[in-house]
Short mmCIF file of C-alpha atoms and ligand atoms in Angstrom, two decimals:
data_model
loop_
_atom_site.label_atom_id
_atom_site.label_comp_id
_atom_site.label_asym_id
_atom_site.label_seq_id
_atom_site.Cartn_x
_atom_site.Cartn_y
_atom_site.Cartn_z
CA UNK A 1 62.64 56.69 -20.14
CA UNK A 2 63.59 53.06 -20.68
CA UNK A 3 66.95 53.82 -19.19
CA UNK A 4 65.47 55.24 -16.03
CA UNK A 5 63.23 52.20 -15.57
CA UNK A 6 66.24 49.96 -16.01
CA UNK A 7 68.05 51.76 -13.28
CA UNK A 8 65.12 51.41 -10.96
CA UNK A 9 64.73 47.70 -11.70
CA UNK A 10 68.28 46.98 -10.82
CA UNK A 11 67.93 48.69 -7.50
CA UNK A 12 64.87 46.66 -6.54
CA UNK A 13 66.91 44.97 -3.85
CA UNK A 14 68.09 48.14 -2.22
CA UNK A 15 66.76 48.89 1.25
CA UNK A 16 66.39 51.96 3.37
CA UNK A 17 67.31 51.88 7.03
CA UNK A 18 66.46 54.53 9.54
CA UNK A 19 68.19 54.86 12.88
CA UNK A 20 66.56 57.20 15.40
CA UNK A 21 68.19 59.45 17.98
CA UNK A 22 68.23 56.80 20.73
CA UNK A 23 70.22 54.42 18.52
CA UNK A 24 73.11 56.90 18.19
CA UNK A 25 73.00 58.64 21.57
CA UNK A 26 76.47 57.54 22.70
CA UNK A 27 79.71 56.14 21.34
CA UNK A 28 78.59 52.65 22.40
CA UNK A 29 75.30 52.99 20.60
CA UNK A 30 77.01 54.23 17.44
CA UNK A 31 79.31 51.24 17.47
CA UNK A 32 76.24 49.05 17.95
CA UNK A 33 74.75 50.59 14.78
CA UNK A 34 77.93 49.69 12.91
CA UNK A 35 77.70 46.13 14.23
CA UNK A 36 74.12 45.87 12.97
CA UNK A 37 75.13 47.21 9.57
CA UNK A 38 77.95 44.69 9.32
CA UNK A 39 75.37 41.90 9.46
CA UNK A 40 73.82 43.21 6.27
CA UNK A 41 76.90 43.78 4.20
CA UNK A 42 75.30 42.12 1.15
CA UNK A 43 72.50 44.66 0.94
CA UNK A 44 72.54 47.98 -0.85
CA UNK A 45 71.60 50.46 1.83
CA UNK A 46 70.54 54.04 2.13
CA UNK A 47 70.85 54.86 5.82
CA UNK A 48 68.92 57.75 7.31
CA UNK A 49 69.96 58.91 10.76
CA UNK A 50 68.49 61.35 13.29
CA UNK A 51 70.25 63.69 15.66
CA UNK A 52 71.98 62.06 18.65
CA UNK A 53 69.76 61.44 21.67
CA UNK A 54 68.14 64.63 22.89
CA UNK A 55 70.18 66.95 20.66
CA UNK A 56 67.11 68.33 18.89
CA UNK A 57 65.61 69.40 22.23
CA UNK A 58 68.92 70.97 23.23
CA UNK A 59 69.11 72.87 19.94
CA UNK A 60 65.58 74.11 20.47
CA UNK A 61 66.79 75.70 23.71
CA UNK A 62 69.64 77.36 21.84
CA UNK A 63 67.31 78.94 19.32
CA UNK A 64 64.86 80.02 22.03
CA UNK A 65 67.66 81.81 23.90
CA UNK A 66 68.87 83.39 20.68
CA UNK A 67 65.41 84.61 19.79
CA UNK A 68 64.95 86.04 23.28
CA UNK A 69 68.15 87.98 22.52
CA UNK A 70 70.08 86.11 25.20
CA UNK A 71 73.12 85.67 23.03
CA UNK A 72 75.54 84.54 25.72
CA UNK A 73 73.15 81.91 26.95
CA UNK A 74 72.55 80.67 23.42
CA UNK A 75 76.28 80.37 22.78
CA UNK A 76 76.83 78.59 26.07
CA UNK A 77 74.08 76.09 25.39
CA UNK A 78 75.52 75.51 21.96
CA UNK A 79 78.99 74.98 23.42
CA UNK A 80 77.65 72.08 25.41
CA UNK A 81 76.28 70.48 22.23
CA UNK A 82 79.63 71.01 20.51
CA UNK A 83 81.44 69.42 23.41
CA UNK A 84 79.21 66.35 23.39
CA UNK A 85 79.74 65.75 19.70
CA UNK A 86 83.48 66.32 19.82
CA UNK A 87 83.78 63.97 22.79
CA UNK A 88 81.86 61.25 21.00
CA UNK A 89 83.96 61.70 17.86
CA UNK A 90 87.16 61.59 19.87
CA UNK A 91 86.09 58.41 21.61
CA UNK A 92 85.22 56.66 18.35
CA UNK A 93 87.84 57.88 15.92
CA UNK A 94 91.58 57.73 15.54
CA UNK A 95 92.67 57.94 11.90
CA UNK A 96 89.58 59.87 10.86
CA UNK A 97 89.33 62.14 13.86
CA UNK A 98 90.83 65.25 12.33
CA UNK A 99 88.77 65.02 9.15
CA UNK A 100 85.64 64.50 11.21
CA UNK A 101 86.48 67.35 13.54
CA UNK A 102 86.97 69.70 10.59
CA UNK A 103 83.54 68.78 9.22
CA UNK A 104 81.88 69.16 12.64
CA UNK A 105 83.50 72.55 13.07
CA UNK A 106 82.13 73.68 9.70
CA UNK A 107 78.66 72.89 11.00
CA UNK A 108 79.34 74.65 14.30
CA UNK A 109 80.48 77.75 12.46
CA UNK A 110 77.32 77.83 10.36
CA UNK A 111 75.27 78.08 13.55
CA UNK A 112 77.57 80.39 15.50
CA UNK A 113 77.62 82.90 12.70
CA UNK A 114 73.91 83.18 13.06
CA UNK A 115 73.94 83.29 16.87
CA UNK A 116 76.25 86.29 16.81
CA UNK A 117 73.71 88.37 14.91
CA UNK A 118 70.45 89.69 16.30
CA UNK A 119 67.27 88.02 15.06
CA UNK A 120 65.49 89.94 12.31
CA UNK A 121 63.36 87.20 10.75
CA UNK A 122 60.62 84.98 12.12
CA UNK A 123 61.38 82.45 14.84
CA UNK A 124 60.61 79.41 12.70
CA UNK A 125 63.27 80.37 10.16
CA UNK A 126 65.98 80.49 12.83
CA UNK A 127 64.64 77.32 14.38
CA UNK A 128 65.28 75.41 11.19
CA UNK A 129 68.73 76.90 10.58
CA UNK A 130 69.87 75.92 14.07
CA UNK A 131 67.97 72.70 14.75
CA UNK A 132 68.87 71.08 11.41
CA UNK A 133 72.49 70.94 12.46
CA UNK A 134 71.77 68.07 14.89
CA UNK A 135 71.28 65.58 12.08
CA UNK A 136 74.32 66.88 10.18
CA UNK A 137 76.56 66.38 13.21
CA UNK A 138 75.27 62.90 14.01
CA UNK A 139 75.56 61.60 10.45
CA UNK A 140 79.01 63.07 10.13
CA UNK A 141 80.25 61.14 13.17
CA UNK A 142 78.55 57.90 12.12
CA UNK A 143 79.91 58.16 8.59
CA UNK A 144 83.52 58.66 9.71
CA UNK A 145 83.14 55.93 12.29
CA UNK A 146 81.95 53.45 9.67
CA UNK A 147 84.96 54.39 7.53
CA UNK A 148 87.18 53.86 10.54
CA UNK A 149 85.75 50.35 10.85
CA UNK A 150 86.40 49.70 7.17
CA UNK A 151 82.78 50.08 6.10
CA UNK A 152 82.80 52.17 2.97
CA UNK A 153 80.12 54.78 2.78
CA UNK A 154 79.24 58.07 1.25
CA UNK A 155 78.00 60.95 3.43
CA UNK A 156 75.29 62.91 1.66
CA UNK A 157 73.98 66.29 2.75
CA UNK A 158 70.28 65.67 2.26
CA UNK A 159 69.69 69.39 1.85
CA UNK A 160 71.09 68.94 -1.67
CA UNK A 161 68.44 66.30 -2.35
CA UNK A 162 65.26 67.15 -0.43
CA UNK A 163 63.82 70.37 -1.80
CA UNK A 164 61.02 71.90 0.25
CA UNK A 165 58.95 75.06 0.39
CA UNK A 166 59.76 77.68 3.02
CA UNK A 167 57.09 76.66 5.49
CA UNK A 168 59.73 76.47 8.20
CA UNK A 169 59.34 73.83 10.92
CA UNK A 170 56.74 71.97 8.88
CA UNK A 171 58.14 72.22 5.38
CA UNK A 172 56.48 70.47 2.45
CA UNK A 173 58.50 68.37 0.04
CA UNK A 174 58.70 69.36 -3.59
CA UNK A 175 58.23 65.83 -4.89
CA UNK A 176 59.14 66.38 -8.53
CA UNK A 177 62.38 68.19 -7.81
CA UNK A 178 63.37 65.83 -5.03
CA UNK A 179 62.70 62.77 -7.21
CA UNK A 180 64.93 64.31 -9.85
CA UNK A 181 67.73 64.81 -7.34
CA UNK A 182 67.32 61.27 -6.05
CA UNK A 183 67.59 59.93 -9.60
CA UNK A 184 70.53 62.11 -10.43
CA UNK A 185 72.64 61.77 -7.29
CA UNK A 186 71.45 58.91 -5.13
CA UNK A 187 70.63 56.24 -7.71
CA UNK A 188 74.13 56.26 -9.24
CA UNK A 189 75.69 55.80 -5.80
CA UNK A 190 73.36 52.88 -5.14
CA UNK A 191 74.35 51.40 -8.52
CA UNK A 192 77.97 51.62 -7.48
CA UNK A 193 77.01 49.66 -4.36
CA UNK A 194 77.97 52.52 -2.12
CA UNK A 195 76.22 52.80 1.19
CA UNK A 196 74.77 56.21 1.74
CA UNK A 197 74.67 57.90 5.13
CA UNK A 198 72.29 60.80 5.21
CA UNK A 199 69.99 62.83 7.44
CA UNK A 200 66.33 62.55 8.20
CA UNK A 201 64.06 65.43 9.17
CA UNK A 202 65.77 68.18 7.17
CA UNK A 203 65.71 69.66 3.69
CA UNK A 204 66.33 72.98 2.00
CA UNK A 205 64.47 75.63 0.04
CA UNK A 206 65.47 76.73 -3.44
CA UNK A 207 67.33 79.55 -1.72
CA UNK A 208 69.43 77.04 0.18
CA UNK A 209 67.86 77.80 3.52
CA UNK A 210 67.62 74.77 5.78
CA UNK A 211 64.15 73.51 6.62
CA UNK A 212 62.74 70.83 8.91
CA UNK A 213 59.80 68.53 8.29
CA UNK A 214 58.27 68.52 11.78
CA UNK A 215 59.47 66.88 14.98
CA UNK A 216 60.19 63.18 14.67
CA UNK A 217 60.17 63.66 10.91
CA UNK A 218 63.05 61.30 10.14
CA UNK A 219 60.73 58.35 9.68
CA UNK A 220 58.99 60.35 6.99
CA UNK A 221 62.30 61.23 5.28
CA UNK A 222 63.22 57.58 5.22
CA UNK A 223 59.84 56.68 3.72
CA UNK A 224 60.34 59.32 1.03
CA UNK A 225 63.70 57.81 0.14
CA UNK A 226 62.15 54.34 0.03
CA UNK A 227 59.40 55.58 -2.27
CA UNK A 228 61.64 57.54 -4.61
CA UNK A 229 64.22 54.76 -4.83
CA UNK A 230 61.60 52.00 -5.19
CA UNK A 231 63.24 50.28 -2.27
CA UNK A 232 62.51 46.67 -1.41
CA UNK A 233 61.72 47.72 2.16
CA UNK A 234 62.21 50.31 4.85
CA UNK A 235 63.48 49.27 8.27
CA UNK A 236 63.10 51.60 11.22
CA UNK A 237 65.45 50.60 14.05
CA UNK A 238 64.02 51.50 17.43
CA UNK A 239 64.63 50.76 21.09
CA UNK A 240 61.45 48.69 21.42
CA UNK A 241 61.16 45.01 20.55
CA UNK A 242 58.30 45.69 18.12
CA UNK A 243 55.15 47.72 17.74
CA UNK A 244 53.12 47.10 20.87
CA UNK A 245 49.39 47.08 21.58
CA UNK A 246 49.90 50.09 23.87
CA UNK A 247 52.71 52.18 25.26
CA UNK A 248 54.36 49.84 27.81
CA UNK A 249 55.17 52.87 29.98
CA UNK A 250 51.43 53.38 30.41
CA UNK A 251 50.31 49.76 30.19
CA UNK A 252 52.98 47.34 31.34
CA UNK A 253 51.21 44.26 30.01
CA UNK A 254 51.06 45.63 26.45
CA UNK A 255 51.76 42.83 23.95
CA UNK A 256 53.90 42.84 20.80
CA UNK A 257 52.16 42.83 17.44
CA UNK A 258 54.25 41.26 14.71
CA UNK A 259 52.15 42.07 11.65
CA UNK A 260 50.02 45.10 10.94
CA UNK A 261 48.34 46.56 7.90
CA UNK A 262 49.22 50.04 6.67
CA UNK A 263 45.66 50.95 7.44
CA UNK A 264 45.87 49.87 11.06
CA UNK A 265 49.07 51.82 11.62
CA UNK A 266 47.69 54.98 10.04
CA UNK A 267 44.71 54.73 12.38
CA UNK A 268 46.93 54.10 15.41
CA UNK A 269 49.15 57.05 14.58
CA UNK A 270 46.15 59.24 13.89
CA UNK A 271 44.73 58.51 17.32
CA UNK A 272 48.03 59.47 18.86
CA UNK A 273 50.04 56.26 19.22
CA UNK A 274 53.68 57.24 19.19
CA UNK A 275 54.66 54.33 16.98
CA UNK A 276 55.74 55.90 13.77
CA UNK A 277 55.46 59.41 12.41
CA UNK A 278 51.98 59.54 10.85
CA UNK A 279 53.23 60.83 7.49
CA UNK A 280 55.47 57.79 7.05
CA UNK A 281 52.90 55.32 5.82
CA UNK A 282 51.54 57.00 2.70
CA UNK A 283 54.78 57.01 0.65
CA UNK A 284 55.24 53.33 1.52
CA UNK A 285 51.65 52.25 0.96
CA UNK A 286 51.57 54.03 -2.40
CA UNK A 287 54.29 51.73 -3.68
CA UNK A 288 53.50 48.72 -1.56
CA UNK A 289 56.85 48.86 0.23
CA UNK A 290 56.88 46.93 3.51
CA UNK A 291 58.00 48.66 6.67
CA UNK A 292 59.90 46.68 9.28
CA UNK A 293 60.20 47.92 12.82
CA UNK A 294 63.23 46.29 14.41
CA UNK A 295 65.01 46.56 17.73
CA UNK A 296 68.54 47.93 17.58
CA UNK A 297 69.26 46.47 21.01
CA UNK A 298 68.67 42.96 19.70
CA UNK A 299 68.56 42.63 15.95
CA UNK A 300 67.50 38.97 16.25
CA UNK A 301 64.08 39.84 17.65
CA UNK A 302 61.38 39.47 15.01
CA UNK A 303 60.02 43.02 15.27
CA UNK A 304 56.96 44.07 13.30
CA UNK A 305 56.14 44.08 9.62
CA UNK A 306 53.72 46.71 8.38
CA UNK A 307 52.38 45.89 4.96
CA UNK A 308 49.44 45.43 2.70
CA UNK A 309 47.57 42.84 4.66
CA UNK A 310 44.33 42.22 6.41
CA UNK A 311 44.69 41.91 10.15
CA UNK A 312 42.60 39.38 11.93
CA UNK A 313 42.54 38.72 15.64
CA UNK A 314 44.30 41.86 16.71
CA UNK A 315 44.40 42.42 20.45
CA UNK A 316 42.77 45.61 21.77
CA UNK A 317 45.08 48.46 20.76
CA UNK A 318 45.05 51.18 23.36
CA UNK A 319 46.17 54.76 22.94
CA UNK A 320 46.12 56.98 26.00
CA UNK A 321 46.66 60.69 25.46
CA UNK A 322 47.10 62.55 28.69
CA UNK A 323 47.01 66.27 29.32
CA UNK A 324 44.00 66.99 27.16
CA UNK A 325 41.60 69.91 27.34
CA UNK A 326 38.01 69.93 26.22
CA UNK A 327 36.65 73.02 24.51
CA UNK A 328 32.92 73.54 24.15
CA UNK A 329 31.80 76.18 21.70
CA UNK A 330 28.17 77.25 21.73
CA UNK A 331 26.79 79.68 19.16
CA UNK A 332 26.07 82.99 20.85
CA UNK A 333 22.72 83.64 19.16
CA UNK A 334 21.34 80.11 19.47
CA UNK A 335 21.76 79.53 15.72
CA UNK A 336 22.49 76.05 14.43
CA UNK A 337 26.09 75.13 13.89
CA UNK A 338 26.54 75.20 10.13
CA UNK A 339 29.21 74.99 7.46
CA UNK A 340 30.17 78.61 7.93
CA UNK A 341 30.99 78.04 11.60
CA UNK A 342 32.96 74.92 10.86
CA UNK A 343 34.81 76.62 8.05
CA UNK A 344 35.77 79.53 10.27
CA UNK A 345 36.85 77.25 13.11
CA UNK A 346 39.09 75.16 10.91
CA UNK A 347 40.64 78.32 9.55
CA UNK A 348 41.45 79.38 13.11
CA UNK A 349 42.84 75.93 13.88
CA UNK A 350 45.15 76.35 10.94
CA UNK A 351 46.20 79.84 11.95
CA UNK A 352 46.98 78.72 15.49
CA UNK A 353 48.47 75.36 14.42
CA UNK A 354 45.97 73.52 16.55
CA UNK A 355 44.77 70.07 15.63
CA UNK A 356 41.83 68.65 17.54
CA UNK A 357 42.34 65.16 18.92
CA UNK A 358 38.57 64.63 19.06
CA UNK A 359 35.56 66.44 17.60
CA UNK A 360 31.86 66.17 18.27
CA UNK A 361 29.00 68.17 16.74
CA UNK A 362 25.72 69.14 18.34
CA UNK A 363 22.86 71.33 17.17
CA UNK A 364 24.13 74.60 18.56
CA UNK A 365 27.44 73.53 19.99
CA UNK A 366 30.70 71.88 19.06
CA UNK A 367 33.11 70.01 21.27
CA UNK A 368 36.82 69.61 20.62
CA UNK A 369 39.64 68.06 22.55
CA UNK A 370 43.20 69.32 22.19
CA UNK A 371 46.62 68.62 23.56
CA UNK A 372 47.02 71.18 26.29
CA UNK A 373 49.12 73.82 24.58
CA UNK A 374 47.99 76.56 26.90
CA UNK A 375 49.19 79.50 24.90
CA UNK A 376 47.71 78.37 21.60
CA UNK A 377 44.45 77.40 23.27
CA UNK A 378 44.03 80.75 24.94
CA UNK A 379 44.82 82.61 21.71
CA UNK A 380 42.33 80.43 19.90
CA UNK A 381 39.66 80.93 22.60
CA UNK A 382 40.00 84.70 22.27
CA UNK A 383 39.57 84.46 18.50
CA UNK A 384 36.49 82.25 18.85
CA UNK A 385 34.89 84.32 21.63
CA UNK A 386 33.30 86.73 19.13
CA UNK A 387 31.20 84.01 17.58
CA UNK A 388 30.81 81.46 20.38
CA UNK A 389 30.54 81.10 24.12
CA UNK A 390 33.72 79.23 24.89
CA UNK A 391 34.17 76.88 27.79
CA UNK A 392 37.47 75.11 28.44
CA UNK A 393 37.94 72.10 30.76
CA UNK A 394 41.53 71.04 31.43
CA UNK A 395 42.91 67.98 33.23
CA UNK A 396 41.50 65.31 30.92
CA UNK A 397 42.69 62.13 29.25
CA UNK A 398 41.61 60.76 25.89
CA UNK A 399 41.55 56.99 25.75
CA UNK A 400 41.08 55.24 22.42
CA UNK A 401 40.68 51.49 22.09
CA UNK A 402 40.66 49.84 18.69
CA UNK A 403 39.29 46.29 18.55
CA UNK A 404 37.95 46.62 22.06
CA UNK A 405 36.48 43.74 24.01
CA UNK A 406 34.57 43.64 27.26
CA UNK A 407 37.64 43.13 29.41
CA UNK A 408 39.35 46.19 27.89
CA UNK A 409 36.22 48.30 28.32
CA UNK A 410 35.93 47.30 31.95
CA UNK A 411 39.54 47.96 32.66
CA UNK A 412 40.19 51.21 30.81
CA UNK A 413 36.83 52.87 30.18
CA UNK A 414 33.92 51.90 32.39
CA UNK A 415 35.54 53.00 35.62
CA UNK A 416 36.21 56.51 34.34
CA UNK A 417 34.32 59.76 34.76
CA UNK A 418 33.44 60.32 31.12
CA UNK A 419 32.77 63.67 29.46
CA UNK A 420 32.53 62.48 25.85
CA UNK A 421 32.17 58.98 24.49
CA UNK A 422 32.28 57.95 20.84
CA UNK A 423 31.79 54.35 19.91
CA UNK A 424 31.62 52.34 16.70
CA UNK A 425 31.76 48.62 16.22
CA UNK A 426 35.52 48.63 16.16
CA UNK A 427 36.57 51.76 18.03
CA UNK A 428 35.82 53.47 21.25
CA UNK A 429 37.10 56.90 22.24
CA UNK A 430 36.45 58.43 25.62
CA UNK A 431 37.42 61.79 26.99
CA UNK A 432 37.52 61.43 30.76
CA UNK A 433 38.91 63.03 33.87
CA UNK A 434 42.50 62.04 34.51
N1 LIG B 501 65.81 64.76 15.45
C1 LIG B 501 64.45 65.11 15.12
C2 LIG B 501 63.60 65.10 16.36
O1 LIG B 501 64.07 64.76 17.44
C3 LIG B 501 63.89 64.25 14.05
C4 LIG B 501 63.68 62.81 14.40
O2 LIG B 501 64.26 62.32 15.37
O3 LIG B 501 62.94 62.13 13.70
O4 LIG B 501 62.47 65.46 16.28
MG1 MG B 502 63.80 60.91 17.02
#
């Protein structure tokens, strides 16, 4: 036991970095990542990387074609992904090109093998086997490129470390086993001052099937590494200057926020802000590990620190979720809405993987808002129709403002045609027509 603690103490200075898809979406961007890493050559780093650019979306199309038994189309779509990765590798590598190509081709073969068969298992299983390859390809190229630049590093297949259950596409980490693997394989590499290049988003079952942790799950992987390695910090490198008070694409005068509490970020993510994957905060908060959000386009910008702090004087933080539907459920027999109804509804939500973005209870009715996943919503409505009269209203937007003030209310709320409004001292949430 003492020995293990010793190990962990010594690695107190180690840090985890996470680079998202946009930071490695071209040869130029990959060389930019290397340039950033070179600035931190004194640190011990575990570096978690996502799939290049939109590769995950492209792989989703491959698996959809495969599952629709359009084999030729699936293979063609996959060829395009192969070509992109080989081109990037060729552009970046000279001495290490052949070794890299061999490793990429191993990954390609893994997928193609599968694509040549007909699907016999559930979609989600194939999804994970195919989609997980995006992170393997990207990390492989980055790792060889760093070697080419003289930056020593060790490529680790995270599927040997992150053990999950077989809940494909939303797999759950087996903490105890994964911690053991981290101690056994990752800690010693950190001790030897080796930089580790590994994948976010993916893991494997005890039967060696690949799994994924949910879209955009790399932040969460990086947080798990930080937790299990007792890292000094986690840095997520993004294409934004820092966390902003709103999405600048929706609100151009959004302002940067340089310091946030874990609590604030959890709330923001919960209400739908696309800042950081919502599962990321807990592993960090539990060990009081600060999270830095930094800009890979300009590493000198201050970015944001997310830590154990109390935030005062935050600007209004605005989250706008478009494309919402409202569902009103009224008990058929005029009975009060009780625990049994709620229990049943939440079971259906689970079954249909629906998560309400807003809920409101009345005496004989319930109101929910959802992202407009038409198919899921209509399946859910059919299930609920036995117990409730169901009424669905599409074409809505859900606006949440934390720390609102009068100016923000006037600008974003009061001029809207509201269907539901929920207000506390700190928060206001309004479902309104778009
Ligand atoms: N590549 C995965 C995705 O696009 C995971 C991630 O980027 O975090 O969802
Ligand atoms: Mg991503």
